[in-house]
Amino acid sequence: MPQQDHLTARLVVDDDFEVAPVNNRLFGSFVEHLGRCVYTGIYEPDHPTADEHGFRKDVIDLVKELGATTIRYPGGNFVSGYRWEDGIGPKQERPRRLDLAWHSTETNEFGLHEMAEWLEATGGNELMEAVNLGTRGLQEALDLLEYANVPGGTELSERRRANGADKPFDIRMWCLGNEMDGPWQLGHKSAEDYGMLAASVAAGMRQIDPDVELVVCGSSAHGMPTFGKWEQTVLEKTYENVNFVSCHAYYQPFFKEDGTRDMASFLASGVDMDGFIKDVAATIDATKAHLKSAHDVYISFDEWNVWYQGEEPSKTPEGIGNWPVAPRLLEDIYTAADAVVFGDLMITLLKNADRVRAASLAQLVNVIAPIMTEPGGPAWRQTTFHPFSVTARLAKGGTVLEPKLSAGTVDTPRYGEVDGVNAVAVRCADGSLAVFAVNRSLEATAEFEIRLQDGAQPASVEAQTLHDDDLFAANTLYDQNRVTPHANGSGHVRCRVRRGPRLPRAGELDRPRTSSDAMGRAVRPEKDGSHGPAPGRAEGPDRPGKRVMLESDGRSA
């Protein structure tokens, strides 16, 4: 079916229909001992900006600007072979170990204490700690919890105090292993075996600290052969003692038979993520009903991103004599098109805020990350930095409104016919309205209309666009600000209807165009009948490679 050259879409905003409050944990991220995420990423004692702890202050500033909240640590695949006690005590006495997950050498110069200190430096971000259930089990998890959370009076808690942390770390969120369904995982287990182990670890941890929040491993991808059955088996065994089940998903434009990338399906990646969430939610509900439980379990989408798996940056070192320290691994350079897909995924997480109560962008620095660094050199923002930072700034503390969206459709090889525009509205903490929208079409521009409730008329509208005329434009060491937000004045206000920015088409592969995301600001009337400012935002990729966040005064974006 030939693609349309023009799409129309309308989002109706109605405060009477809410999805859920936005949990700040939706804007979490992930720091793993992988490649240069830790070493020369967040930690580089010889860097010109390093503080007294060896933390790069230029990176800390960017993490604050990004708006990341909960940080998952220390893995990831890494955690399945990790001995947490290697990373405590005097640094000069810590052992060097082989990291089998990424075929590297771990120096253990950075461990639990350093992570806690780094989180304080970033503004007091929450730590989400993962325990090793690959090569270890119940006793080691209990030891770590005692070391971290018990105030004092025991050998382990007093050891923590002797190592410089007089007060407990008071870690609330704990991951019970990582991707234990994956054959690549060190200590990979069947759902039956993992479920039994996770159940015993969860029960034991609650005997020490009843108020911990526990995340049990779900499937490491929507397409895993064991998906569905894995969740059912694991939840049947752990349901009453866990708070979350994890989801992991990465997206990339796969190659088609003709050698070109399937960009049409890539732009609609949010369709798969949405289906993944709904499938897992249905399994949670079925388990709850089967067990006749009054307990609620939510989703922790604690790994998600665009990741070009299997391509050159993701190839790990090889050879028994080749175990480098902090090699350059998974250092994908993100394009404008990637930023649009990234925005689509963020919208999908918000639309499912009633089921997804935590999420972790994987990862934070250098490794498939929004922040890049050079050893001894600068740090800069990748294209994906901007959609995350703007969404976090506007949506934190807000409430997601039920999406009432009508849109023209586009055809994709992988997902069939999908909505050409994806959008969601959030009533912000200050009472303003944020609208996020993306145009998934490679061919069509989109006329995007936001219809407010009767009597509500914007006093001001702000909108910005993040875009580039080249679909594959990127921010690099040598051109760090190629793709950045800029003002977009294509929208207008008409009576009680706010028309969003015009969303250009995503662009053709042989003639790269731009894609865009739009952010607008709308206002609702105050109780006295006046109109007070209410921020709103819409994101919409006109064409991939362009992210829009419109900014204008007195007119709509």
PDB file of N, CA, C and O in Angstrom, residues 343-410:
ATOM      1  N   GLY A 343      12.072   8.919  21.728  1.00  0.00           N
ATOM      2  CA  GLY A 343      10.907   9.667  22.191  1.00  0.00           C
ATOM      3  C   GLY A 343       9.638   8.827  22.146  1.00  0.00           C
ATOM      4  O   GLY A 343       8.791   8.899  23.047  1.00  0.00           O
ATOM      5  N   ASP A 344       9.501   7.994  21.107  1.00  0.00           N
ATOM      6  CA  ASP A 344       8.348   7.106  21.001  1.00  0.00           C
ATOM      7  C   ASP A 344       8.301   6.131  22.178  1.00  0.00           C
ATOM      8  O   ASP A 344       7.237   5.854  22.741  1.00  0.00           O
ATOM      9  N   LEU A 345       9.459   5.623  22.575  1.00  0.00           N
ATOM     10  CA  LEU A 345       9.526   4.698  23.711  1.00  0.00           C
ATOM     11  C   LEU A 345       9.177   5.407  25.020  1.00  0.00           C
ATOM     12  O   LEU A 345       8.480   4.840  25.877  1.00  0.00           O
ATOM     13  N   MET A 346       9.625   6.640  25.178  1.00  0.00           N
ATOM     14  CA  MET A 346       9.293   7.387  26.397  1.00  0.00           C
ATOM     15  C   MET A 346       7.796   7.660  26.497  1.00  0.00           C
ATOM     16  O   MET A 346       7.198   7.558  27.573  1.00  0.00           O
ATOM     17  N   ILE A 347       7.181   7.986  25.380  1.00  0.00           N
ATOM     18  CA  ILE A 347       5.735   8.189  25.352  1.00  0.00           C
ATOM     19  C   ILE A 347       5.017   6.900  25.757  1.00  0.00           C
ATOM     20  O   ILE A 347       4.055   6.916  26.531  1.00  0.00           O
ATOM     21  N   THR A 348       5.512   5.775  25.257  1.00  0.00           N
ATOM     22  CA  THR A 348       4.895   4.485  25.573  1.00  0.00           C
ATOM     23  C   THR A 348       4.987   4.176  27.063  1.00  0.00           C
ATOM     24  O   THR A 348       4.031   3.674  27.665  1.00  0.00           O
ATOM     25  N   LEU A 349       6.121   4.456  27.675  1.00  0.00           N
ATOM     26  CA  LEU A 349       6.258   4.245  29.117  1.00  0.00           C
ATOM     27  C   LEU A 349       5.269   5.113  29.884  1.00  0.00           C
ATOM     28  O   LEU A 349       4.615   4.654  30.833  1.00  0.00           O
ATOM     29  N   LEU A 350       5.132   6.379  29.484  1.00  0.00           N
ATOM     30  CA  LEU A 350       4.185   7.270  30.162  1.00  0.00           C
ATOM     31  C   LEU A 350       2.749   6.774  30.006  1.00  0.00           C
ATOM     32  O   LEU A 350       1.960   6.801  30.960  1.00  0.00           O
ATOM     33  N   LYS A 351       2.401   6.314  28.819  1.00  0.00           N
ATOM     34  CA  LYS A 351       1.029   5.853  28.586  1.00  0.00           C
ATOM     35  C   LYS A 351       0.682   4.627  29.433  1.00  0.00           C
ATOM     36  O   LYS A 351      -0.488   4.332  29.655  1.00  0.00           O
ATOM     37  N   ASN A 352       1.700   3.934  29.899  1.00  0.00           N
ATOM     38  CA  ASN A 352       1.495   2.747  30.730  1.00  0.00           C
ATOM     39  C   ASN A 352       1.922   2.980  32.172  1.00  0.00           C
ATOM     40  O   ASN A 352       2.309   2.047  32.879  1.00  0.00           O
ATOM     41  N   ALA A 353       1.819   4.231  32.630  1.00  0.00           N
ATOM     42  CA  ALA A 353       2.289   4.584  33.968  1.00  0.00           C
ATOM     43  C   ALA A 353       1.515   3.888  35.081  1.00  0.00           C
ATOM     44  O   ALA A 353       1.983   3.829  36.218  1.00  0.00           O
ATOM     45  N   ASP A 354       0.342   3.352  34.768  1.00  0.00           N
ATOM     46  CA  ASP A 354      -0.403   2.615  35.782  1.00  0.00           C
ATOM     47  C   ASP A 354       0.211   1.242  36.051  1.00  0.00           C
ATOM     48  O   ASP A 354       0.032   0.681  37.140  1.00  0.00           O
ATOM     49  N   ARG A 355       0.935   0.692  35.081  1.00  0.00           N
ATOM     50  CA  ARG A 355       1.557  -0.627  35.257  1.00  0.00           C
ATOM     51  C   ARG A 355       3.074  -0.531  35.415  1.00  0.00           C
ATOM     52  O   ARG A 355       3.681  -1.363  36.083  1.00  0.00           O
ATOM     53  N   VAL A 356       3.690   0.420  34.756  1.00  0.00           N
ATOM     54  CA  VAL A 356       5.143   0.590  34.837  1.00  0.00           C
ATOM     55  C   VAL A 356       5.444   1.638  35.893  1.00  0.00           C
ATOM     56  O   VAL A 356       5.190   2.828  35.698  1.00  0.00           O
ATOM     57  N   ARG A 357       5.982   1.209  37.013  1.00  0.00           N
ATOM     58  CA  ARG A 357       6.256   2.120  38.124  1.00  0.00           C
ATOM     59  C   ARG A 357       7.745   2.438  38.255  1.00  0.00           C
ATOM     60  O   ARG A 357       8.136   3.229  39.117  1.00  0.00           O
ATOM     61  N   ALA A 358       8.579   1.812  37.448  1.00  0.00           N
ATOM     62  CA  ALA A 358      10.012   2.088  37.447  1.00  0.00           C
ATOM     63  C   ALA A 358      10.558   1.719  36.080  1.00  0.00           C
ATOM     64  O   ALA A 358      10.045   0.815  35.415  1.00  0.00           O
ATOM     65  N   ALA A 359      11.580   2.446  35.641  1.00  0.00           N
ATOM     66  CA  ALA A 359      12.229   2.155  34.363  1.00  0.00           C
ATOM     67  C   ALA A 359      13.668   2.653  34.431  1.00  0.00           C
ATOM     68  O   ALA A 359      13.967   3.621  35.123  1.00  0.00           O
ATOM     69  N   SER A 360      14.546   1.970  33.709  1.00  0.00           N
ATOM     70  CA  SER A 360      15.961   2.356  33.704  1.00  0.00           C
ATOM     71  C   SER A 360      16.454   2.416  32.269  1.00  0.00           C
ATOM     72  O   SER A 360      16.528   1.386  31.585  1.00  0.00           O
ATOM     73  N   LEU A 361      16.804   3.620  31.826  1.00  0.00           N
ATOM     74  CA  LEU A 361      17.454   3.787  30.536  1.00  0.00           C
ATOM     75  C   LEU A 361      18.831   3.134  30.623  1.00  0.00           C
ATOM     76  O   LEU A 361      19.641   3.471  31.485  1.00  0.00           O
ATOM     77  N   ALA A 362      19.098   2.184  29.727  1.00  0.00           N
ATOM     78  CA  ALA A 362      20.382   1.489  29.732  1.00  0.00           C
ATOM     79  C   ALA A 362      21.201   1.974  28.523  1.00  0.00           C
ATOM     80  O   ALA A 362      20.766   1.788  27.396  1.00  0.00           O
ATOM     81  N   GLN A 363      22.368   2.592  28.796  1.00  0.00           N
ATOM     82  CA  GLN A 363      22.894   2.922  30.112  1.00  0.00           C
ATOM     83  C   GLN A 363      23.094   4.421  30.232  1.00  0.00           C
ATOM     84  O   GLN A 363      22.520   5.146  29.426  1.00  0.00           O
ATOM     85  N   LEU A 364      23.927   4.877  31.150  1.00  0.00           N
ATOM     86  CA  LEU A 364      23.999   6.307  31.450  1.00  0.00           C
ATOM     87  C   LEU A 364      25.139   7.030  30.741  1.00  0.00           C
ATOM     88  O   LEU A 364      24.949   8.122  30.205  1.00  0.00           O
ATOM     89  N   VAL A 365      26.335   6.435  30.756  1.00  0.00           N
ATOM     90  CA  VAL A 365      27.507   7.119  30.189  1.00  0.00           C
ATOM     91  C   VAL A 365      28.284   6.156  29.288  1.00  0.00           C
ATOM     92  O   VAL A 365      28.583   5.021  29.688  1.00  0.00           O
ATOM     93  N   ASN A 366      28.594   6.610  28.075  1.00  0.00           N
ATOM     94  CA  ASN A 366      29.452   5.935  27.098  1.00  0.00           C
ATOM     95  C   ASN A 366      28.888   4.653  26.517  1.00  0.00           C
ATOM     96  O   ASN A 366      29.037   4.392  25.319  1.00  0.00           O
ATOM     97  N   VAL A 367      28.272   3.804  27.316  1.00  0.00           N
ATOM     98  CA  VAL A 367      27.759   2.513  26.852  1.00  0.00           C
ATOM     99  C   VAL A 367      26.295   2.669  26.463  1.00  0.00           C
ATOM    100  O   VAL A 367      25.436   2.870  27.318  1.00  0.00           O
ATOM    101  N   ILE A 368      25.995   2.630  25.155  1.00  0.00           N
ATOM    102  CA  ILE A 368      24.654   2.925  24.619  1.00  0.00           C
ATOM    103  C   ILE A 368      23.974   3.997  25.491  1.00  0.00           C
ATOM    104  O   ILE A 368      22.910   3.782  26.066  1.00  0.00           O
ATOM    105  N   ALA A 369      24.586   5.159  25.512  1.00  0.00           N
ATOM    106  CA  ALA A 369      24.267   6.152  26.538  1.00  0.00           C
ATOM    107  C   ALA A 369      23.939   7.525  25.960  1.00  0.00           C
ATOM    108  O   ALA A 369      24.392   7.875  24.879  1.00  0.00           O
ATOM    109  N   PRO A 370      23.189   8.329  26.725  1.00  0.00           N
ATOM    110  CA  PRO A 370      22.907   9.700  26.302  1.00  0.00           C
ATOM    111  C   PRO A 370      24.071  10.649  26.544  1.00  0.00           C
ATOM    112  O   PRO A 370      24.072  11.770  26.032  1.00  0.00           O
ATOM    113  N   ILE A 371      25.052  10.225  27.348  1.00  0.00           N
ATOM    114  CA  ILE A 371      26.211  11.050  27.670  1.00  0.00           C
ATOM    115  C   ILE A 371      27.467  10.334  27.201  1.00  0.00           C
ATOM    116  O   ILE A 371      27.656   9.146  27.483  1.00  0.00           O
ATOM    117  N   MET A 372      28.342  11.043  26.496  1.00  0.00           N
ATOM    118  CA  MET A 372      29.608  10.486  26.039  1.00  0.00           C
ATOM    119  C   MET A 372      30.765  11.275  26.643  1.00  0.00           C
ATOM    120  O   MET A 372      30.637  12.470  26.937  1.00  0.00           O
ATOM    121  N   THR A 373      31.904  10.586  26.808  1.00  0.00           N
ATOM    122  CA  THR A 373      33.099  11.258  27.319  1.00  0.00           C
ATOM    123  C   THR A 373      34.320  10.794  26.532  1.00  0.00           C
ATOM    124  O   THR A 373      34.315   9.737  25.897  1.00  0.00           O
ATOM    125  N   GLU A 374      35.370  11.595  26.627  1.00  0.00           N
ATOM    126  CA  GLU A 374      36.692  11.186  26.184  1.00  0.00           C
ATOM    127  C   GLU A 374      37.616  11.188  27.389  1.00  0.00           C
ATOM    128  O   GLU A 374      37.562  12.120  28.209  1.00  0.00           O
ATOM    129  N   PRO A 375      38.469  10.175  27.558  1.00  0.00           N
ATOM    130  CA  PRO A 375      39.425  10.180  28.667  1.00  0.00           C
ATOM    131  C   PRO A 375      40.288  11.436  28.634  1.00  0.00           C
ATOM    132  O   PRO A 375      40.888  11.770  27.610  1.00  0.00           O
ATOM    133  N   GLY A 376      40.273  12.162  29.751  1.00  0.00           N
ATOM    134  CA  GLY A 376      41.040  13.398  29.816  1.00  0.00           C
ATOM    135  C   GLY A 376      40.442  14.543  29.026  1.00  0.00           C
ATOM    136  O   GLY A 376      40.975  15.655  29.020  1.00  0.00           O
ATOM    137  N   GLY A 377      39.326  14.273  28.339  1.00  0.00           N
ATOM    138  CA  GLY A 377      38.738  15.273  27.453  1.00  0.00           C
ATOM    139  C   GLY A 377      37.326  15.653  27.834  1.00  0.00           C
ATOM    140  O   GLY A 377      36.925  15.541  28.996  1.00  0.00           O
ATOM    141  N   PRO A 378      36.528  16.069  26.857  1.00  0.00           N
ATOM    142  CA  PRO A 378      35.196  16.613  27.150  1.00  0.00           C
ATOM    143  C   PRO A 378      34.137  15.537  27.365  1.00  0.00           C
ATOM    144  O   PRO A 378      34.346  14.352  27.095  1.00  0.00           O
ATOM    145  N   ALA A 379      32.986  15.993  27.844  1.00  0.00           N
ATOM    146  CA  ALA A 379      31.761  15.183  27.903  1.00  0.00           C
ATOM    147  C   ALA A 379      30.708  15.924  27.087  1.00  0.00           C
ATOM    148  O   ALA A 379      30.692  17.152  27.061  1.00  0.00           O
ATOM    149  N   TRP A 380      29.820  15.186  26.419  1.00  0.00           N
ATOM    150  CA  TRP A 380      28.812  15.854  25.600  1.00  0.00           C
ATOM    151  C   TRP A 380      27.522  15.041  25.559  1.00  0.00           C
ATOM    152  O   TRP A 380      27.475  13.889  25.977  1.00  0.00           O
ATOM    153  N   ARG A 381      26.485  15.670  25.027  1.00  0.00           N
ATOM    154  CA  ARG A 381      25.147  15.090  24.959  1.00  0.00           C
ATOM    155  C   ARG A 381      24.940  14.412  23.607  1.00  0.00           C
ATOM    156  O   ARG A 381      25.132  15.039  22.570  1.00  0.00           O
ATOM    157  N   GLN A 382      24.513  13.156  23.642  1.00  0.00           N
ATOM    158  CA  GLN A 382      24.077  12.504  22.412  1.00  0.00           C
ATOM    159  C   GLN A 382      22.684  13.013  22.039  1.00  0.00           C
ATOM    160  O   GLN A 382      22.019  13.703  22.822  1.00  0.00           O
ATOM    161  N   THR A 383      22.210  12.653  20.847  1.00  0.00           N
ATOM    162  CA  THR A 383      20.890  13.128  20.406  1.00  0.00           C
ATOM    163  C   THR A 383      19.792  12.661  21.353  1.00  0.00           C
ATOM    164  O   THR A 383      18.793  13.370  21.567  1.00  0.00           O
ATOM    165  N   THR A 384      19.940  11.477  21.948  1.00  0.00           N
ATOM    166  CA  THR A 384      18.903  10.932  22.816  1.00  0.00           C
ATOM    167  C   THR A 384      18.841  11.621  24.177  1.00  0.00           C
ATOM    168  O   THR A 384      17.875  11.433  24.926  1.00  0.00           O
ATOM    169  N   PHE A 385      19.855  12.395  24.487  1.00  0.00           N
ATOM    170  CA  PHE A 385      19.866  13.132  25.756  1.00  0.00           C
ATOM    171  C   PHE A 385      18.665  14.074  25.842  1.00  0.00           C
ATOM    172  O   PHE A 385      18.016  14.192  26.889  1.00  0.00           O
ATOM    173  N   HIS A 386      18.380  14.754  24.748  1.00  0.00           N
ATOM    174  CA  HIS A 386      17.381  15.827  24.769  1.00  0.00           C
ATOM    175  C   HIS A 386      15.959  15.338  25.016  1.00  0.00           C
ATOM    176  O   HIS A 386      15.248  15.911  25.858  1.00  0.00           O
ATOM    177  N   PRO A 387      15.479  14.283  24.333  1.00  0.00           N
ATOM    178  CA  PRO A 387      14.115  13.826  24.651  1.00  0.00           C
ATOM    179  C   PRO A 387      13.970  13.364  26.091  1.00  0.00           C
ATOM    180  O   PRO A 387      12.922  13.589  26.715  1.00  0.00           O
ATOM    181  N   PHE A 388      15.005  12.733  26.627  1.00  0.00           N
ATOM    182  CA  PHE A 388      14.916  12.274  28.017  1.00  0.00           C
ATOM    183  C   PHE A 388      14.857  13.468  28.969  1.00  0.00           C
ATOM    184  O   PHE A 388      14.009  13.524  29.868  1.00  0.00           O
ATOM    185  N   SER A 389      15.760  14.429  28.789  1.00  0.00           N
ATOM    186  CA  SER A 389      15.847  15.538  29.745  1.00  0.00           C
ATOM    187  C   SER A 389      14.590  16.395  29.732  1.00  0.00           C
ATOM    188  O   SER A 389      14.097  16.811  30.793  1.00  0.00           O
ATOM    189  N   VAL A 390      14.042  16.645  28.557  1.00  0.00           N
ATOM    190  CA  VAL A 390      12.839  17.471  28.477  1.00  0.00           C
ATOM    191  C   VAL A 390      11.640  16.741  29.083  1.00  0.00           C
ATOM    192  O   VAL A 390      10.852  17.314  29.842  1.00  0.00           O
ATOM    193  N   THR A 391      11.504  15.465  28.767  1.00  0.00           N
ATOM    194  CA  THR A 391      10.377  14.696  29.298  1.00  0.00           C
ATOM    195  C   THR A 391      10.464  14.591  30.817  1.00  0.00           C
ATOM    196  O   THR A 391       9.467  14.759  31.528  1.00  0.00           O
ATOM    197  N   ALA A 392      11.653  14.316  31.333  1.00  0.00           N
ATOM    198  CA  ALA A 392      11.825  14.218  32.783  1.00  0.00           C
ATOM    199  C   ALA A 392      11.495  15.546  33.458  1.00  0.00           C
ATOM    200  O   ALA A 392      10.807  15.581  34.488  1.00  0.00           O
ATOM    201  N   ARG A 393      11.950  16.626  32.876  1.00  0.00           N
ATOM    202  CA  ARG A 393      11.711  17.942  33.485  1.00  0.00           C
ATOM    203  C   ARG A 393      10.235  18.282  33.552  1.00  0.00           C
ATOM    204  O   ARG A 393       9.748  18.810  34.556  1.00  0.00           O
ATOM    205  N   LEU A 394       9.501  17.958  32.515  1.00  0.00           N
ATOM    206  CA  LEU A 394       8.094  18.341  32.459  1.00  0.00           C
ATOM    207  C   LEU A 394       7.157  17.335  33.132  1.00  0.00           C
ATOM    208  O   LEU A 394       6.143  17.723  33.711  1.00  0.00           O
ATOM    209  N   ALA A 395       7.478  16.062  33.063  1.00  0.00           N
ATOM    210  CA  ALA A 395       6.514  15.041  33.503  1.00  0.00           C
ATOM    211  C   ALA A 395       6.661  14.623  34.966  1.00  0.00           C
ATOM    212  O   ALA A 395       5.711  14.091  35.540  1.00  0.00           O
ATOM    213  N   LYS A 396       7.823  14.832  35.563  1.00  0.00           N
ATOM    214  CA  LYS A 396       8.016  14.409  36.960  1.00  0.00           C
ATOM    215  C   LYS A 396       6.957  15.044  37.854  1.00  0.00           C
ATOM    216  O   LYS A 396       6.721  16.253  37.788  1.00  0.00           O
ATOM    217  N   GLY A 397       6.335  14.222  38.679  1.00  0.00           N
ATOM    218  CA  GLY A 397       5.339  14.732  39.607  1.00  0.00           C
ATOM    219  C   GLY A 397       3.986  15.000  38.992  1.00  0.00           C
ATOM    220  O   GLY A 397       3.063  15.431  39.675  1.00  0.00           O
ATOM    221  N   GLY A 398       3.849  14.742  37.708  1.00  0.00           N
ATOM    222  CA  GLY A 398       2.584  14.995  37.026  1.00  0.00           C
ATOM    223  C   GLY A 398       1.668  13.782  37.030  1.00  0.00           C
ATOM    224  O   GLY A 398       1.923  12.774  37.692  1.00  0.00           O
ATOM    225  N   THR A 399       0.584  13.890  36.264  1.00  0.00           N
ATOM    226  CA  THR A 399      -0.382  12.799  36.124  1.00  0.00           C
ATOM    227  C   THR A 399      -0.634  12.556  34.651  1.00  0.00           C
ATOM    228  O   THR A 399      -0.939  13.501  33.902  1.00  0.00           O
ATOM    229  N   VAL A 400      -0.518  11.310  34.229  1.00  0.00           N
ATOM    230  CA  VAL A 400      -0.783  10.965  32.835  1.00  0.00           C
ATOM    231  C   VAL A 400      -2.287  10.919  32.612  1.00  0.00           C
ATOM    232  O   VAL A 400      -3.020  10.271  33.364  1.00  0.00           O
ATOM    233  N   LEU A 401      -2.744  11.618  31.590  1.00  0.00           N
ATOM    234  CA  LEU A 401      -4.156  11.600  31.232  1.00  0.00           C
ATOM    235  C   LEU A 401      -4.410  10.507  30.202  1.00  0.00           C
ATOM    236  O   LEU A 401      -3.546  10.180  29.394  1.00  0.00           O
ATOM    237  N   GLU A 402      -5.606   9.948  30.269  1.00  0.00           N
ATOM    238  CA  GLU A 402      -5.936   8.853  29.368  1.00  0.00           C
ATOM    239  C   GLU A 402      -5.825   9.319  27.915  1.00  0.00           C
ATOM    240  O   GLU A 402      -6.458  10.307  27.525  1.00  0.00           O
ATOM    241  N   PRO A 403      -5.007   8.633  27.113  1.00  0.00           N
ATOM    242  CA  PRO A 403      -4.828   9.073  25.725  1.00  0.00           C
ATOM    243  C   PRO A 403      -6.105   8.902  24.907  1.00  0.00           C
ATOM    244  O   PRO A 403      -6.625   7.785  24.795  1.00  0.00           O
ATOM    245  N   LYS A 404      -6.618   9.994  24.382  1.00  0.00           N
ATOM    246  CA  LYS A 404      -7.763   9.937  23.478  1.00  0.00           C
ATOM    247  C   LYS A 404      -7.270  10.469  22.139  1.00  0.00           C
ATOM    248  O   LYS A 404      -7.401  11.648  21.823  1.00  0.00           O
ATOM    249  N   LEU A 405      -6.666   9.555  21.375  1.00  0.00           N
ATOM    250  CA  LEU A 405      -5.938   9.927  20.172  1.00  0.00           C
ATOM    251  C   LEU A 405      -6.572   9.279  18.957  1.00  0.00           C
ATOM    252  O   LEU A 405      -6.869   8.084  18.955  1.00  0.00           O
ATOM    253  N   SER A 406      -6.793  10.086  17.944  1.00  0.00           N
ATOM    254  CA  SER A 406      -7.186   9.544  16.646  1.00  0.00           C
ATOM    255  C   SER A 406      -6.151  10.013  15.639  1.00  0.00           C
ATOM    256  O   SER A 406      -5.776  11.185  15.612  1.00  0.00           O
ATOM    257  N   ALA A 407      -5.665   9.075  14.838  1.00  0.00           N
ATOM    258  CA  ALA A 407      -4.584   9.411  13.909  1.00  0.00           C
ATOM    259  C   ALA A 407      -4.669   8.545  12.673  1.00  0.00           C
ATOM    260  O   ALA A 407      -5.136   7.400  12.721  1.00  0.00           O
ATOM    261  N   GLY A 408      -4.173   9.098  11.580  1.00  0.00           N
ATOM    262  CA  GLY A 408      -4.018   8.298  10.376  1.00  0.00           C
ATOM    263  C   GLY A 408      -2.978   7.222  10.606  1.00  0.00           C
ATOM    264  O   GLY A 408      -2.203   7.264  11.567  1.00  0.00           O
ATOM    265  N   THR A 409      -2.954   6.228   9.755  1.00  0.00           N
ATOM    266  CA  THR A 409      -2.068   5.089   9.963  1.00  0.00           C
ATOM    267  C   THR A 409      -0.949   5.034   8.926  1.00  0.00           C
ATOM    268  O   THR A 409      -1.040   5.639   7.855  1.00  0.00           O
ATOM    269  N   VAL A 410       0.096   4.287   9.288  1.00  0.00           N
ATOM    270  CA  VAL A 410       1.190   4.002   8.362  1.00  0.00           C
ATOM    271  C   VAL A 410       1.429   2.504   8.380  1.00  0.00           C
ATOM    272  O   VAL A 410       1.133   1.818   9.362  1.00  0.00           O
TER     273      VAL A 410
END
